[in-house]
Amino acid sequence: MATDYFGVLGLAREASDADIKRAYRRLARDLHPDVNPDPEAKERFQEVTRAYEALTDPEKRRIVDLGGDPFETGGGAGANGFGGAGFGGLGDIMDAFFGGATTRGPRGRTRPGRDALIPIELELDEAVFGTVKELTVDTAVLCDVCAGAGTAPGTHVTTCTTCSGRGEVQSVQRSFLGQVVSSRTCPTCAGTGTVIPEPCAKCAGDGRVRARRNISVKVPAGVEDGMRIRLTGQGEVGPGGGPAGDLYVEVHERPHDVFTRDGEDLHCRVTLPMTAAALGTTLNLKTLDGEEELVITPGTQSGSVLTLRAHGAPRLRATGRGNLVVHVDVVTPTRLDGEQERLLRELAALRGEDQPESNREAQGGLFSRVRDAFHGR
């Protein structure tokens, strides 16, 4: 029976990609081995990571939606279209009807390992300028006792006596069509054609063991939230000491107190008093690159946008950098003392703004036109 990966993350099947990401982040923060040393939490973290990988990879998600399990190996109805009865496909059925027997041969004991996924949290400046992070990962690694062979020191695998090394056993039945020969996977060697008489004491014959190790991850400048960094061959070692899969490091960018990010551009807000906006000034603005002078021209209005070129994030797959976009908010004073109020009134009088024009005349004209339309004028 296929694993309910939505249930592992505590989600309904109609959950969106954003719901899946939020559920994984929440569980990973509580269950990660660096935070929770409980062995049960470690197993649960592996289940959660596997579920997240199954639901975020488009091909694996398609298999899940069809009711399958993307991590299951082997044949079956999902692999070749014909399930059960030991038949591997149309060729097996035809050979059975006409008295033949298809020999698929033993499958290798050594198989490739799975990919692994681990999240990493970065500050904004680390994502913008790049960094090197030391990560602790818990994956299957090659057994150092048997070097992946799965056998105890001084011993070797032997040919399976049940199937004589073929990896499958055959049975003969008689039907109205004549003699029918069917094949099925050998139950003794699980289709490998060999058995391990004395398994390695450390890995129990699997050729790999779980171990915690430290690796360095080079984060390139300009990575964004949700991107994955691929580390080839750093994933799970396969059964029988098979080649390791890849390790994917998924970037999660922490929110910044000042800047927000939109692709390669950074955004921030500055507030100006009314007088500075009217007269103009120069601000010392703290950016990710250090302090920069921001020139405010006289008469700057609230909502104005100023741009500092090439002060954003580097373009990940191109040259150059984005911009720092500064949004200006002009603040009107709410409390004035007597002298300040007197000076503002004098300024208003000088500018002819002490008695602002109303729109009463315009409104009267509008109402007059509506009235005339009703009376047919």
GROMACS .gro file of C-alpha atoms in nm:
model
  377
    1MET     CA    1   0.000   0.000   0.000
    2ALA     CA    2   0.134   0.343  -0.100
    3THR     CA    3   0.234   0.583   0.178
    4ASP     CA    4  -0.007   0.871   0.245
    5TYR     CA    5   0.244   1.153   0.207
    6PHE     CA    6  -0.022   1.417   0.258
    7GLY     CA    7  -0.109   1.253   0.590
    8VAL     CA    8   0.258   1.251   0.693
    9LEU     CA    9   0.258   1.631   0.663
   10GLY     CA   10  -0.087   1.659   0.822
   11LEU     CA   11  -0.248   1.795   0.503
   12ALA     CA   12  -0.552   1.721   0.292
   13ARG     CA   13  -0.500   1.596  -0.064
   14GLU     CA   14  -0.617   1.928  -0.208
   15ALA     CA   15  -0.336   2.117  -0.027
   16SER     CA   16  -0.152   2.372  -0.240
   17ASP     CA   17   0.225   2.394  -0.292
   18ALA     CA   18   0.236   2.683  -0.043
   19ASP     CA   19   0.053   2.470   0.217
   20ILE     CA   20   0.301   2.186   0.165
   21LYS     CA   21   0.599   2.420   0.207
   22ARG     CA   22   0.456   2.577   0.525
   23ALA     CA   23   0.377   2.237   0.680
   24TYR     CA   24   0.725   2.105   0.603
   25ARG     CA   25   0.900   2.409   0.748
   26ARG     CA   26   0.695   2.385   1.067
   27LEU     CA   27   0.766   2.015   1.116
   28ALA     CA   28   1.132   2.037   1.013
   29ARG     CA   29   1.201   2.307   1.271
   30ASP     CA   30   1.071   2.079   1.550
   31LEU     CA   31   1.210   1.746   1.429
   32HIS     CA   32   1.553   1.828   1.285
   33PRO     CA   33   1.825   1.615   1.457
   34ASP     CA   34   2.021   1.929   1.543
   35VAL     CA   35   1.723   2.052   1.747
   36ASN     CA   36   1.557   1.733   1.868
   37PRO     CA   37   1.793   1.444   1.958
   38ASP     CA   38   1.505   1.199   2.023
   39PRO     CA   39   1.550   0.888   1.798
   40GLU     CA   40   1.177   0.888   1.721
   41ALA     CA   41   1.201   1.251   1.612
   42LYS     CA   42   1.489   1.153   1.383
   43GLU     CA   43   1.277   0.887   1.211
   44ARG     CA   44   0.985   1.125   1.190
   45PHE     CA   45   1.209   1.394   1.033
   46GLN     CA   46   1.317   1.147   0.765
   47GLU     CA   47   0.951   1.062   0.692
   48VAL     CA   48   0.858   1.429   0.671
   49THR     CA   49   1.151   1.508   0.439
   50ARG     CA   50   1.062   1.214   0.217
   51ALA     CA   51   0.698   1.326   0.200
   52TYR     CA   52   0.803   1.681   0.111
   53GLU     CA   53   1.027   1.553  -0.168
   54ALA     CA   54   0.747   1.334  -0.305
   55LEU     CA   55   0.496   1.620  -0.312
   56THR     CA   56   0.722   1.898  -0.448
   57ASP     CA   57   0.887   1.705  -0.731
   58PRO     CA   58   0.645   1.719  -1.030
   59GLU     CA   59   0.713   1.363  -1.151
   60LYS     CA   60   0.692   1.213  -0.804
   61ARG     CA   61   0.375   1.416  -0.733
   62ARG     CA   62   0.217   1.272  -1.048
   63ILE     CA   63   0.282   0.918  -0.922
   64VAL     CA   64   0.135   1.007  -0.581
   65ASP     CA   65  -0.179   1.151  -0.744
   66LEU     CA   66  -0.219   0.826  -0.939
   67GLY     CA   67  -0.218   0.631  -0.611
   68GLY     CA   68   0.140   0.502  -0.636
   69ASP     CA   69   0.456   0.547  -0.432
   70PRO     CA   70   0.745   0.716  -0.620
   71PHE     CA   71   1.003   0.557  -0.388
   72GLU     CA   72   0.895   0.197  -0.435
   73THR     CA   73   1.121  -0.015  -0.656
   74GLY     CA   74   1.039  -0.315  -0.866
   75GLY     CA   75   0.770  -0.401  -1.120
   76GLY     CA   76   0.401  -0.457  -1.077
   77ALA     CA   77   0.100  -0.314  -1.252
   78GLY     CA   78   0.238   0.039  -1.232
   79ALA     CA   79   0.564  -0.061  -1.401
   80ASN     CA   80   0.454  -0.258  -1.703
   81GLY     CA   81   0.077  -0.247  -1.725
   82PHE     CA   82   0.021  -0.612  -1.627
   83GLY     CA   83   0.011  -0.698  -1.257
   84GLY     CA   84  -0.004  -1.021  -1.059
   85ALA     CA   85   0.033  -1.384  -1.168
   86GLY     CA   86   0.407  -1.343  -1.204
   87PHE     CA   87   0.378  -1.204  -1.559
   88GLY     CA   88   0.615  -0.918  -1.642
   89GLY     CA   89   0.444  -0.810  -1.966
   90LEU     CA   90   0.287  -0.920  -2.295
   91GLY     CA   91   0.592  -1.128  -2.386
   92ASP     CA   92   0.554  -1.334  -2.068
   93ILE     CA   93   0.186  -1.397  -2.144
   94MET     CA   94   0.255  -1.510  -2.501
   95ASP     CA   95   0.539  -1.737  -2.389
   96ALA     CA   96   0.316  -1.888  -2.124
   97PHE     CA   97   0.037  -1.966  -2.374
   98PHE     CA   98   0.277  -2.122  -2.619
   99GLY     CA   99   0.482  -2.322  -2.371
  100GLY     CA  100   0.786  -2.093  -2.346
  101ALA     CA  101   0.934  -1.925  -2.037
  102THR     CA  102   1.084  -1.582  -2.035
  103THR     CA  103   1.406  -1.550  -1.837
  104ARG     CA  104   1.464  -1.200  -1.709
  105GLY     CA  105   1.780  -1.290  -1.524
  106PRO     CA  106   1.886  -1.185  -1.175
  107ARG     CA  107   1.880  -0.819  -1.082
  108GLY     CA  108   2.187  -0.666  -0.927
  109ARG     CA  109   2.225  -0.652  -0.553
  110THR     CA  110   2.381  -0.307  -0.592
  111ARG     CA  111   2.132  -0.029  -0.669
  112PRO     CA  112   2.156   0.352  -0.686
  113GLY     CA  113   2.071   0.550  -0.375
  114ARG     CA  114   1.795   0.806  -0.331
  115ASP     CA  115   1.831   1.182  -0.338
  116ALA     CA  116   1.812   1.369  -0.008
  117LEU     CA  117   1.671   1.711   0.077
  118ILE     CA  118   1.767   1.943   0.362
  119PRO     CA  119   1.650   2.301   0.431
  120ILE     CA  120   1.883   2.588   0.511
  121GLU     CA  121   1.793   2.934   0.645
  122LEU     CA  122   1.986   3.240   0.525
  123GLU     CA  123   1.993   3.604   0.622
  124LEU     CA  124   1.925   3.851   0.341
  125ASP     CA  125   2.289   3.957   0.310
  126GLU     CA  126   2.400   3.592   0.291
  127ALA     CA  127   2.157   3.527   0.004
  128VAL     CA  128   2.258   3.847  -0.174
  129PHE     CA  129   2.636   3.819  -0.145
  130GLY     CA  130   2.675   3.440  -0.107
  131THR     CA  131   2.829   3.247   0.179
  132VAL     CA  132   2.965   2.910   0.288
  133LYS     CA  133   2.756   2.712   0.535
  134GLU     CA  134   2.855   2.409   0.741
  135LEU     CA  135   2.569   2.160   0.751
  136THR     CA  136   2.517   1.841   0.947
  137VAL     CA  137   2.340   1.573   0.741
  138ASP     CA  138   2.213   1.232   0.843
  139THR     CA  139   2.217   0.991   0.548
  140ALA     CA  140   2.306   0.636   0.452
  141VAL     CA  141   2.681   0.601   0.388
  142LEU     CA  142   2.900   0.317   0.270
  143CYS     CA  143   2.966   0.056   0.539
  144ASP     CA  144   3.331   0.087   0.637
  145VAL     CA  145   3.352  -0.277   0.750
  146CYS     CA  146   3.239  -0.459   0.434
  147ALA     CA  147   3.287  -0.170   0.186
  148GLY     CA  148   2.934  -0.223   0.056
  149ALA     CA  149   2.960  -0.598  -0.006
  150GLY     CA  150   2.728  -0.680   0.285
  151THR     CA  151   2.933  -0.986   0.384
  152ALA     CA  152   3.127  -1.053   0.701
  153PRO     CA  153   3.507  -1.018   0.668
  154GLY     CA  154   3.658  -1.319   0.493
  155THR     CA  155   3.326  -1.440   0.346
  156HIS     CA  156   3.156  -1.397   0.009
  157VAL     CA  157   2.812  -1.415  -0.145
  158THR     CA  158   2.705  -1.755  -0.276
  159THR     CA  159   2.472  -1.865  -0.553
  160CYS     CA  160   2.111  -1.908  -0.442
  161THR     CA  161   2.024  -2.280  -0.436
  162THR     CA  162   1.651  -2.216  -0.474
  163CYS     CA  163   1.674  -2.050  -0.817
  164SER     CA  164   2.028  -2.165  -0.912
  165GLY     CA  165   2.131  -1.803  -0.960
  166ARG     CA  166   1.854  -1.711  -1.206
  167GLY     CA  167   1.674  -1.478  -0.963
  168GLU     CA  168   1.336  -1.635  -1.041
  169VAL     CA  169   1.160  -1.962  -1.003
  170GLN     CA  170   0.921  -2.125  -1.248
  171SER     CA  171   0.604  -2.324  -1.204
  172VAL     CA  172   0.418  -2.537  -1.459
  173GLN     CA  173   0.039  -2.563  -1.480
  174ARG     CA  174  -0.185  -2.742  -1.723
  175SER     CA  175  -0.486  -2.567  -1.877
  176PHE     CA  176  -0.722  -2.613  -2.171
  177LEU     CA  177  -0.457  -2.432  -2.379
  178GLY     CA  178  -0.192  -2.682  -2.281
  179GLN     CA  179   0.109  -2.643  -2.056
  180VAL     CA  180   0.151  -2.297  -1.900
  181VAL     CA  181   0.488  -2.202  -1.754
  182SER     CA  182   0.498  -1.893  -1.528
  183SER     CA  183   0.788  -1.724  -1.356
  184ARG     CA  184   0.806  -1.528  -1.032
  185THR     CA  185   1.078  -1.363  -0.826
  186CYS     CA  186   1.275  -1.605  -0.616
  187PRO     CA  187   1.155  -1.574  -0.253
  188THR     CA  188   1.492  -1.674  -0.112
  189CYS     CA  189   1.724  -1.422  -0.282
  190ALA     CA  190   1.459  -1.158  -0.373
  191GLY     CA  191   1.562  -1.180  -0.737
  192THR     CA  192   1.936  -1.120  -0.700
  193GLY     CA  193   2.044  -1.478  -0.765
  194THR     CA  194   2.281  -1.475  -0.468
  195VAL     CA  195   2.256  -1.500  -0.091
  196ILE     CA  196   2.479  -1.378   0.191
  197PRO     CA  197   2.550  -1.671   0.424
  198GLU     CA  198   2.726  -1.450   0.682
  199PRO     CA  199   2.604  -1.090   0.673
  200CYS     CA  200   2.822  -0.806   0.792
  201ALA     CA  201   2.760  -0.746   1.160
  202LYS     CA  202   2.759  -0.367   1.121
  203CYS     CA  203   2.522  -0.319   0.825
  204ALA     CA  204   2.330  -0.652   0.846
  205GLY     CA  205   2.408  -0.723   0.480
  206ASP     CA  206   2.274  -0.394   0.341
  207GLY     CA  207   2.618  -0.257   0.253
  208ARG     CA  208   2.539   0.081   0.408
  209VAL     CA  209   2.481   0.236   0.748
  210ARG     CA  210   2.330   0.561   0.868
  211ALA     CA  211   2.576   0.821   0.987
  212ARG     CA  212   2.590   1.190   1.067
  213ARG     CA  213   2.849   1.393   0.881
  214ASN     CA  214   2.941   1.756   0.823
  215ILE     CA  215   2.962   1.908   0.477
  216SER     CA  216   3.037   2.257   0.347
  217VAL     CA  217   2.782   2.416   0.116
  218LYS     CA  218   2.885   2.706  -0.105
  219VAL     CA  219   2.586   2.933  -0.151
  220PRO     CA  220   2.621   3.141  -0.470
  221ALA     CA  221   2.548   3.514  -0.461
  222GLY     CA  222   2.195   3.604  -0.566
  223VAL     CA  223   2.006   3.289  -0.460
  224GLU     CA  224   1.638   3.339  -0.382
  225ASP     CA  225   1.391   3.187  -0.141
  226GLY     CA  226   1.284   2.838  -0.251
  227MET     CA  227   1.583   2.769  -0.476
  228ARG     CA  228   1.770   2.441  -0.442
  229ILE     CA  229   2.145   2.387  -0.451
  230ARG     CA  230   2.243   2.047  -0.588
  231LEU     CA  231   2.536   1.860  -0.437
  232THR     CA  232   2.611   1.567  -0.665
  233GLY     CA  233   2.679   1.235  -0.494
  234GLN     CA  234   2.612   1.367  -0.143
  235GLY     CA  235   2.276   1.196  -0.097
  236GLU     CA  236   2.187   0.842   0.017
  237VAL     CA  237   2.425   0.556  -0.068
  238GLY     CA  238   2.228   0.282  -0.242
  239PRO     CA  239   2.168  -0.076  -0.123
  240GLY     CA  240   2.468  -0.300  -0.168
  241GLY     CA  241   2.696   0.003  -0.163
  242GLY     CA  242   2.540   0.146  -0.478
  243PRO     CA  243   2.624   0.497  -0.602
  244ALA     CA  244   2.493   0.778  -0.384
  245GLY     CA  245   2.211   1.003  -0.495
  246ASP     CA  246   2.230   1.380  -0.485
  247LEU     CA  247   2.175   1.612  -0.190
  248TYR     CA  248   1.951   1.913  -0.249
  249VAL     CA  249   1.985   2.210  -0.015
  250GLU     CA  250   1.669   2.424  -0.025
  251VAL     CA  251   1.715   2.792   0.056
  252HIS     CA  252   1.478   2.968   0.294
  253GLU     CA  253   1.542   3.342   0.325
  254ARG     CA  254   1.465   3.502   0.661
  255PRO     CA  255   1.264   3.828   0.656
  256HIS     CA  256   1.473   4.145   0.695
  257ASP     CA  257   1.388   4.435   0.927
  258VAL     CA  258   1.449   4.703   0.663
  259PHE     CA  259   1.460   4.556   0.314
  260THR     CA  260   1.219   4.345   0.117
  261ARG     CA  261   1.319   4.158  -0.195
  262ASP     CA  262   1.157   4.131  -0.536
  263GLY     CA  263   1.379   3.913  -0.751
  264GLU     CA  264   1.706   4.100  -0.799
  265ASP     CA  265   1.570   4.433  -0.664
  266LEU     CA  266   1.558   4.542  -0.299
  267HIS     CA  267   1.297   4.780  -0.159
  268CYS     CA  268   1.292   4.999   0.152
  269ARG     CA  269   1.099   5.299   0.290
  270VAL     CA  270   1.226   5.628   0.434
  271THR     CA  271   1.020   5.892   0.618
  272LEU     CA  272   1.084   6.265   0.575
  273PRO     CA  273   0.949   6.561   0.768
  274MET     CA  274   0.742   6.800   0.561
  275THR     CA  275   1.009   7.069   0.575
  276ALA     CA  276   1.286   6.840   0.448
  277ALA     CA  277   1.066   6.724   0.161
  278ALA     CA  278   0.986   7.084   0.069
  279LEU     CA  279   1.338   7.224   0.098
  280GLY     CA  280   1.535   6.917  -0.007
  281THR     CA  281   1.809   6.741   0.187
  282THR     CA  282   2.067   6.463   0.176
  283LEU     CA  283   2.022   6.142   0.373
  284ASN     CA  284   2.284   5.890   0.480
  285LEU     CA  285   2.107   5.567   0.388
  286LYS     CA  286   2.233   5.235   0.526
  287THR     CA  287   2.238   4.974   0.249
  288LEU     CA  288   2.372   4.619   0.239
  289ASP     CA  289   2.689   4.767   0.084
  290GLY     CA  290   2.733   5.032   0.355
  291GLU     CA  291   2.620   5.393   0.389
  292GLU     CA  292   2.520   5.576   0.070
  293GLU     CA  293   2.411   5.937   0.016
  294LEU     CA  294   2.050   5.974  -0.097
  295VAL     CA  295   1.971   6.318  -0.246
  296ILE     CA  296   1.618   6.445  -0.177
  297THR     CA  297   1.531   6.719  -0.426
  298PRO     CA  298   1.317   7.016  -0.313
  299GLY     CA  299   0.945   6.955  -0.348
  300THR     CA  300   0.963   6.576  -0.312
  301GLN     CA  301   0.614   6.434  -0.263
  302SER     CA  302   0.497   6.148  -0.045
  303GLY     CA  303   0.492   5.829  -0.250
  304SER     CA  304   0.792   5.931  -0.461
  305VAL     CA  305   1.029   5.652  -0.561
  306LEU     CA  306   1.406   5.698  -0.576
  307THR     CA  307   1.646   5.439  -0.720
  308LEU     CA  308   2.003   5.355  -0.626
  309ARG     CA  309   2.143   5.170  -0.926
  310ALA     CA  310   2.331   4.841  -0.878
  311HIS     CA  311   2.263   4.823  -0.504
  312GLY     CA  312   2.034   4.520  -0.522
  313ALA     CA  313   2.110   4.149  -0.549
  314PRO     CA  314   2.347   4.004  -0.812
  315ARG     CA  315   2.188   3.840  -1.114
  316LEU     CA  316   2.232   3.469  -1.056
  317ARG     CA  317   2.280   3.365  -1.418
  318ALA     CA  318   2.397   3.694  -1.566
  319THR     CA  319   2.624   3.988  -1.491
  320GLY     CA  320   2.538   4.299  -1.295
  321ARG     CA  321   2.310   4.366  -1.001
  322GLY     CA  322   1.956   4.481  -0.941
  323ASN     CA  323   1.859   4.813  -0.787
  324LEU     CA  324   1.768   4.944  -0.444
  325VAL     CA  325   1.427   5.110  -0.471
  326VAL     CA  326   1.356   5.370  -0.200
  327HIS     CA  327   0.993   5.465  -0.129
  328VAL     CA  328   0.948   5.809   0.032
  329ASP     CA  329   0.682   5.887   0.295
  330VAL     CA  330   0.638   6.255   0.387
  331VAL     CA  331   0.516   6.308   0.745
  332THR     CA  332   0.285   6.599   0.829
  333PRO     CA  333   0.330   6.733   1.186
  334THR     CA  334   0.039   6.661   1.419
  335ARG     CA  335   0.138   6.882   1.714
  336LEU     CA  336   0.259   7.242   1.681
  337ASP     CA  337   0.351   7.492   1.950
  338GLY     CA  338   0.240   7.854   1.923
  339GLU     CA  339   0.546   7.982   1.741
  340GLN     CA  340   0.545   7.696   1.492
  341GLU     CA  341   0.177   7.749   1.417
  342ARG     CA  342   0.232   8.125   1.367
  343LEU     CA  343   0.517   8.064   1.124
  344LEU     CA  344   0.314   7.811   0.924
  345ARG     CA  345   0.021   8.053   0.904
  346GLU     CA  346   0.254   8.325   0.776
  347LEU     CA  347   0.389   8.083   0.515
  348ALA     CA  348   0.037   7.988   0.412
  349ALA     CA  349  -0.054   8.355   0.376
  350LEU     CA  350   0.256   8.425   0.169
  351ARG     CA  351   0.170   8.136  -0.063
  352GLY     CA  352  -0.197   8.230  -0.078
  353GLU     CA  353  -0.292   7.901   0.084
  354ASP     CA  354  -0.457   8.039   0.399
  355GLN     CA  355  -0.801   8.015   0.234
  356PRO     CA  356  -0.796   7.715  -0.003
  357GLU     CA  357  -1.048   7.731  -0.286
  358SER     CA  358  -1.347   7.500  -0.247
  359ASN     CA  359  -1.511   7.301  -0.522
  360ARG     CA  360  -1.855   7.434  -0.433
  361GLU     CA  361  -1.892   7.616  -0.766
  362ALA     CA  362  -1.792   7.310  -0.964
  363GLN     CA  363  -2.034   7.096  -0.765
  364GLY     CA  364  -2.311   7.354  -0.821
  365GLY     CA  365  -2.248   7.345  -1.192
  366LEU     CA  366  -2.276   6.968  -1.190
  367PHE     CA  367  -2.604   6.970  -0.998
  368SER     CA  368  -2.736   7.242  -1.228
  369ARG     CA  369  -2.663   7.027  -1.531
  370VAL     CA  370  -2.836   6.727  -1.376
  371ARG     CA  371  -3.139   6.942  -1.285
  372ASP     CA  372  -3.157   7.085  -1.636
  373ALA     CA  373  -3.142   6.735  -1.785
  374PHE     CA  374  -3.446   6.630  -1.582
  375HIS     CA  375  -3.643   6.937  -1.698
  376GLY     CA  376  -3.548   6.887  -2.058
  377ARG     CA  377  -3.339   7.205  -2.085
   0.00000   0.00000   0.00000
